XYZ file of C-alpha atoms in Angstrom:
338
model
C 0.000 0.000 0.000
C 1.023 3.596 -0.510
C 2.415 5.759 2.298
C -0.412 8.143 1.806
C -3.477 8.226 0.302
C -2.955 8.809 -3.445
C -6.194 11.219 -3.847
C -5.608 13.352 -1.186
C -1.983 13.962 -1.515
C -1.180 17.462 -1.078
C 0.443 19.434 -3.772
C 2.867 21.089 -1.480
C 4.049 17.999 -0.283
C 4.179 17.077 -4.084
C 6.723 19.532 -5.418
C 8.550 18.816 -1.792
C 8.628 15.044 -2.860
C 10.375 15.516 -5.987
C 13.596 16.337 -4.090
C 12.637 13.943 -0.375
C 12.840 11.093 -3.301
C 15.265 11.244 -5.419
C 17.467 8.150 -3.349
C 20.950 8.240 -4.894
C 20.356 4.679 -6.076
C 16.802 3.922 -7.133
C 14.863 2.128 -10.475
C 17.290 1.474 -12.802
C 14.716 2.721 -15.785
C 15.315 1.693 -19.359
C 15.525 4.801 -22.226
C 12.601 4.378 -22.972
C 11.097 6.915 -25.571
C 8.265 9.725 -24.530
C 8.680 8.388 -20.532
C 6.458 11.125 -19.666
C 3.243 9.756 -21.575
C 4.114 5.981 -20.702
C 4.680 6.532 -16.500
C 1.774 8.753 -16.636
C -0.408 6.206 -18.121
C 1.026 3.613 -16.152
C 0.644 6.000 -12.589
C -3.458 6.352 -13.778
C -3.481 2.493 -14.394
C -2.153 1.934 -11.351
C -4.632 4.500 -9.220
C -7.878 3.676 -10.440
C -7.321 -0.506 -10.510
C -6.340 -0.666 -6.924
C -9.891 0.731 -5.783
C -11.491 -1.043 -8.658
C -9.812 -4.422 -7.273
C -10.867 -3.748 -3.337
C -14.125 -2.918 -4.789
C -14.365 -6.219 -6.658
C -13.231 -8.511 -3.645
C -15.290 -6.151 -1.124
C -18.472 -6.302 -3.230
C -18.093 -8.623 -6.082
C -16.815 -11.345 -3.758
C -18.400 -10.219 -1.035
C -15.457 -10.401 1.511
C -16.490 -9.553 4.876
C -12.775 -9.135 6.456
C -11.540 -5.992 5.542
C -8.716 -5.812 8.044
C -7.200 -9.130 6.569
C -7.257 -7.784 3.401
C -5.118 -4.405 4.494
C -2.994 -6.949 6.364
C -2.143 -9.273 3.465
C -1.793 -6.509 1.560
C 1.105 -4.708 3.981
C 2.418 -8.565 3.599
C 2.459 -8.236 -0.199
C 3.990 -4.979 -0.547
C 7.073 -5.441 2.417
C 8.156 -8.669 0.867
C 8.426 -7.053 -2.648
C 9.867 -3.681 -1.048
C 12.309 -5.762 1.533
C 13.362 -8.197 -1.407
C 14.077 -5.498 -3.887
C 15.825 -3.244 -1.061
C 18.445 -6.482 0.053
C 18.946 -7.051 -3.900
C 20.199 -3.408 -4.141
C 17.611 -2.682 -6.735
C 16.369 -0.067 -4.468
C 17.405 1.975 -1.724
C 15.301 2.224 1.792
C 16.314 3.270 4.986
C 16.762 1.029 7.737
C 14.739 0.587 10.449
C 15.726 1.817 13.788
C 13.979 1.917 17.033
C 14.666 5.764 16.936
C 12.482 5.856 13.595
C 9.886 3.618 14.841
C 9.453 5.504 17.918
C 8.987 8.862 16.011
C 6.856 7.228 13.585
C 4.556 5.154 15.706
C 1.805 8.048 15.788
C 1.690 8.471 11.742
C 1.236 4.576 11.289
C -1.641 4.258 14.037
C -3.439 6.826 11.844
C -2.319 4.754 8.782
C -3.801 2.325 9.531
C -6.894 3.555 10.741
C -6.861 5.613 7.313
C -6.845 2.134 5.297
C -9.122 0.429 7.399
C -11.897 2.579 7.190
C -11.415 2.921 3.275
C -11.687 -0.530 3.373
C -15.224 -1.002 5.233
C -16.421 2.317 3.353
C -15.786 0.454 -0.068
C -17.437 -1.948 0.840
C -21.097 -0.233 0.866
C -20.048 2.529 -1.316
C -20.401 3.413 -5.042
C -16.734 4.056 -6.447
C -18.149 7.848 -7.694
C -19.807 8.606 -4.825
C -16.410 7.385 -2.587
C -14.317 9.755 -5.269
C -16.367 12.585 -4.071
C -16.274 11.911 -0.513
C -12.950 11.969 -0.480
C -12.602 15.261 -1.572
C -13.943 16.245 2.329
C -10.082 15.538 3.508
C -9.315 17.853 1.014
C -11.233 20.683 3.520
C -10.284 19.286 6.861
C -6.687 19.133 5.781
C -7.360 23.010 4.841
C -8.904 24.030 7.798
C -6.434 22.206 9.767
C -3.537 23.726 8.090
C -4.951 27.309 9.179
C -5.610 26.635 12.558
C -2.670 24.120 13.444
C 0.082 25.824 11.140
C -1.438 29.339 10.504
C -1.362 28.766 6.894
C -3.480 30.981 4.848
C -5.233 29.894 1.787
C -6.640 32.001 -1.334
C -10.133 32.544 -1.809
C -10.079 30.414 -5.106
C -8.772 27.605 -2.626
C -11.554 28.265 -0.663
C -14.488 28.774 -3.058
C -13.193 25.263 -4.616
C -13.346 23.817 -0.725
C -16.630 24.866 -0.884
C -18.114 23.322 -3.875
C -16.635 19.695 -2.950
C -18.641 20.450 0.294
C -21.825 21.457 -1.654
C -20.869 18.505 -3.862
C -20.959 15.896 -1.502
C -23.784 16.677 0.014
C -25.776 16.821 -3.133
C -24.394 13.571 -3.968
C -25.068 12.069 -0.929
C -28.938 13.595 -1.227
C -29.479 12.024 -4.920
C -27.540 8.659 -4.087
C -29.610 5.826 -5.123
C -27.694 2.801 -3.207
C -27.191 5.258 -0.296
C -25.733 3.363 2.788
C -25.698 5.070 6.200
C -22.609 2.475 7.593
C -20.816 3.231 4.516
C -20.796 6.834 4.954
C -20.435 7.032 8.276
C -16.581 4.385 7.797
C -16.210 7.202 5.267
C -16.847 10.725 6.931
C -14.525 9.141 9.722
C -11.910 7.924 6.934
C -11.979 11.617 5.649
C -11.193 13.064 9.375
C -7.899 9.542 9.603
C -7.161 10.941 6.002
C -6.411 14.691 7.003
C -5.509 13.459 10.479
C -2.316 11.646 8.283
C -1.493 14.955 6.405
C -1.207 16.981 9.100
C 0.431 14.614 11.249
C 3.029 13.669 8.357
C 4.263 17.104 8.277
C 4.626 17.694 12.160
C 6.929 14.659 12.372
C 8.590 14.376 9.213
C 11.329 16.732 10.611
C 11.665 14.334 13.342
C 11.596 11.130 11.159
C 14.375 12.735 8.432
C 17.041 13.269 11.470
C 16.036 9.600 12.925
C 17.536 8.466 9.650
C 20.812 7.581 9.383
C 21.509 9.597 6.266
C 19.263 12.464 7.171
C 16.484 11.487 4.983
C 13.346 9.827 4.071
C 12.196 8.828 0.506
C 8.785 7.195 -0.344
C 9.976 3.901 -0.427
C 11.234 4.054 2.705
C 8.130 5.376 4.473
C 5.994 2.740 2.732
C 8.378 -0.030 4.129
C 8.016 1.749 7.831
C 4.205 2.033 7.346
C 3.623 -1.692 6.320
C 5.986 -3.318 8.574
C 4.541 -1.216 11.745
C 1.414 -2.055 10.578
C 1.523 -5.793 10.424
C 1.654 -6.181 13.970
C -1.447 -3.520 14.818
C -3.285 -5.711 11.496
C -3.012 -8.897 13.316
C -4.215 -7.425 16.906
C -7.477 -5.924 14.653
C -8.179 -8.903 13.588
C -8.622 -10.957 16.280
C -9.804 -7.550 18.238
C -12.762 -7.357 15.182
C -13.370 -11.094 15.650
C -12.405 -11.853 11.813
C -10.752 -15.131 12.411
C -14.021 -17.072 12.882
C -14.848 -15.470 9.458
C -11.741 -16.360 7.982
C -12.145 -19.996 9.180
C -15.512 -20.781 7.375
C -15.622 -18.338 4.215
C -14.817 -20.882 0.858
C -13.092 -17.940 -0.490
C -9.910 -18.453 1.030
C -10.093 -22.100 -0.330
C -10.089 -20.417 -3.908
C -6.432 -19.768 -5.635
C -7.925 -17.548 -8.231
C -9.332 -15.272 -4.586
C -5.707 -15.113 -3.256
C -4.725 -14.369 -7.104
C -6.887 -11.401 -6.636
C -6.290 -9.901 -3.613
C -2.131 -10.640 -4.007
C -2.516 -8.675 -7.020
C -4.226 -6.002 -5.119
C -1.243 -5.893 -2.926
C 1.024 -5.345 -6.028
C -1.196 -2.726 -7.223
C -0.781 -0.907 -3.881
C 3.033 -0.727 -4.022
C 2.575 -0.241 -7.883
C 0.758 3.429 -7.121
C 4.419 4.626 -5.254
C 6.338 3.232 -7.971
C 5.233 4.979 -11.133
C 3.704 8.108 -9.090
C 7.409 8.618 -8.192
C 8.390 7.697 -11.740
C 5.571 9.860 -13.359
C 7.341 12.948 -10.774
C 10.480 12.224 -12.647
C 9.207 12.672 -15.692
C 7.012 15.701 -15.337
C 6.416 18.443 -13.032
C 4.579 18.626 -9.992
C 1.289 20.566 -11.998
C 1.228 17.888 -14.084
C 1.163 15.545 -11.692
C -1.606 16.715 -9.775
C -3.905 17.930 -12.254
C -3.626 14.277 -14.044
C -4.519 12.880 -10.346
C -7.278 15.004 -10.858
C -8.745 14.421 -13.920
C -7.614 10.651 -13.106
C -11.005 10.719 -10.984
C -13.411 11.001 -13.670
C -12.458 7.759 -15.812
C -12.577 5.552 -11.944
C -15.876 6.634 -11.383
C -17.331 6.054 -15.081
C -15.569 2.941 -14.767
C -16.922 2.137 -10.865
C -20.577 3.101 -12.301
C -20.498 0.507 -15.389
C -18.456 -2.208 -13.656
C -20.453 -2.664 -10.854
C -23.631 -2.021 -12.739
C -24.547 1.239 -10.534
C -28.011 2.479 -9.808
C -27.828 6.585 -10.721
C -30.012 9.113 -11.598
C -29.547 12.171 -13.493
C -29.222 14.280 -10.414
C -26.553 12.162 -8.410
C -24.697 11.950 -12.058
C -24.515 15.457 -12.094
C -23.882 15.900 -8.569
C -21.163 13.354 -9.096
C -19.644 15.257 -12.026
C -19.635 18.395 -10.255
C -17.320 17.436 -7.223
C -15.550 15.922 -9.976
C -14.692 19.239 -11.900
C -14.359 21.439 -8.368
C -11.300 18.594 -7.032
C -9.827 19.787 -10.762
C -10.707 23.607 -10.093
C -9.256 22.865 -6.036
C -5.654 21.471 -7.665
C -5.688 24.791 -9.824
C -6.070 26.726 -7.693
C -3.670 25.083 -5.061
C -1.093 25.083 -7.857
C -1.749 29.166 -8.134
C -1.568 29.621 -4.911
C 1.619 27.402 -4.328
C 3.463 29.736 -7.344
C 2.500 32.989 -6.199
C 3.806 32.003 -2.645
């Protein structure tokens, strides 16, 4: 899994990331022609078929252990990280108690962040999740101003406001509306912006916990997925999934666990070619595609999943769309004029 939520990545912490990972010895890419085009394809790939997967095995299958399915999925991505790491292919940090100490509070939220995705998906339409999700986008706003004194444009504001008005009117006009699902959502939004916030109080901390002063991606997914694994396995005997576990047939399937161990790929595929895609392009670029990257996962969620819409909730659905596009305009102005 990603160290961060891929939608609600903030496009400060973008341009900031560009330099935080650049490891001296990373991907050895081939030259390959028009890289730009092909990471960015492969970065909106990546993106939209992780929640398209956890959708299918949430839904499709109906898979009633969500925690598991974070948990195998942290298994999935620190075996491919750790393995590549040890065959020099990439470089991570390594893991000190120091680190873990300072980094405890980020991956408690972490993993409260993926869990409640998890149950959200579940009941909820991939749109109407994509718009939800655009709430962290205004807690992480309003927490900026009142935790870090930050002040915002009014363009960043008016945009706030429409995914607000968005949401709501989305939530009004929802067809499959599902009261549990929102609520694992509206509390996933607080976790999300809980994570952003928290990320940048202790990333000062984290960098000098390091032994060379610094923290790239890679490394923070590593520390995020191996912290989590033993919090994942407490949850899941805490949320009573084993009995589940022990009678569902699913788990007797090997196309299931083909399925969700691609999901786990996919995960640690999103920090891959998002940090290859930042190579390639510029930070506008990257956040406007993550943008507009929305719009083909929800037409896709709606005719996948065969979703029950009306004209309203369609509209309502393409509105937040077009405001979290207007919001990383605006953020992008306000970024450059500052």
């Amino acid at each position: 899994m990603r160290s961060f939520s891929v939608d609600d990545v903030d496009l400060e912490d973008v341009e900031a990331s560009k330099d935080r990972d650049r490891p001296s010895h990373f991907l050895r890419l081939p030259n390959i022609q028009n890289q730009s085009l092909l990471s960015g394809l492969a970065y909106c790939i990546a993106s939209c078929s992780m929640i398209l997967v956890n959708k299918f095995v949430l839904s499709g299958y109906g898979f009633n252990a969500g925690i598991f399915l974070m948990l195998y999925q942290n298994i999935v991505s620190v075996t491919i990280v750790s393995t590549l790491s040890l065959s020099g292919v990439i470089s991570t940090e390594p893991l000190t108690w120091k680190l873990i100490k300072v980094w405890l509070p980020v991956n408690i939220i972490f993993v409260g962040m993926l869990i409640t995705s998890m149950f959200s998906l579940k009941y909820i339409n991939v749109a109407m999740l994509t718009i939800l999700k655009n709430v962290a986008n205004v807690l992480t706003a309003s927490g900026e101003t009142y935790f870090f004194k930050k002040q915002h444009d009014r363009q960043v504001w008016i945009s706030l406001m429409l995914m607000i008005i968005s949401a709501i009117a989305g939530g009004v006009t929802d067809l499959s509306f599902h009261a549990v699902g929102y609520t694992w959502q509206i509390l996933n939004c607080f976790l999300t912006a809980s994570y952003s916030l928290t990320l940048r109080h202790v990333m000062d901390s984290a960098k000098e916990s390091t032994r060379s002063g610094n923290l790239n991606e890679l490394s923070m997914v590593l520390l995020n997925n191996v912290l989590s694994l033993p919090l994942g396995v407490i949850l899941v005997l805490g949320f009573n999934e084993v009995e589940y576990l022990l009678e569902t047939p699913l788990l007797r399937m090997p196309t299931f666990w083909l399925v969700i161990t691609a999901s786990g790929v996919l995960g640690l595929a999103i920090s891959f070619t998002s940090m290859w895609f930042l190579r390639q392009t510029s930070a506008t670029t990257y956040s406007l595609v993550g943008s507009l990257n929305k719009i083909p996962l929800s037409i896709a969620g709606i005719l996948l999943f065969k979703v029950r819409t009306s004209m309203e909730n369609s509209i309502s659905i393409m509105f937040g769309l077009l405001a979290g596009v207007f919001f990383a305009r605006a953020k992008l102005r306000e970024n450059s004029q500052s």
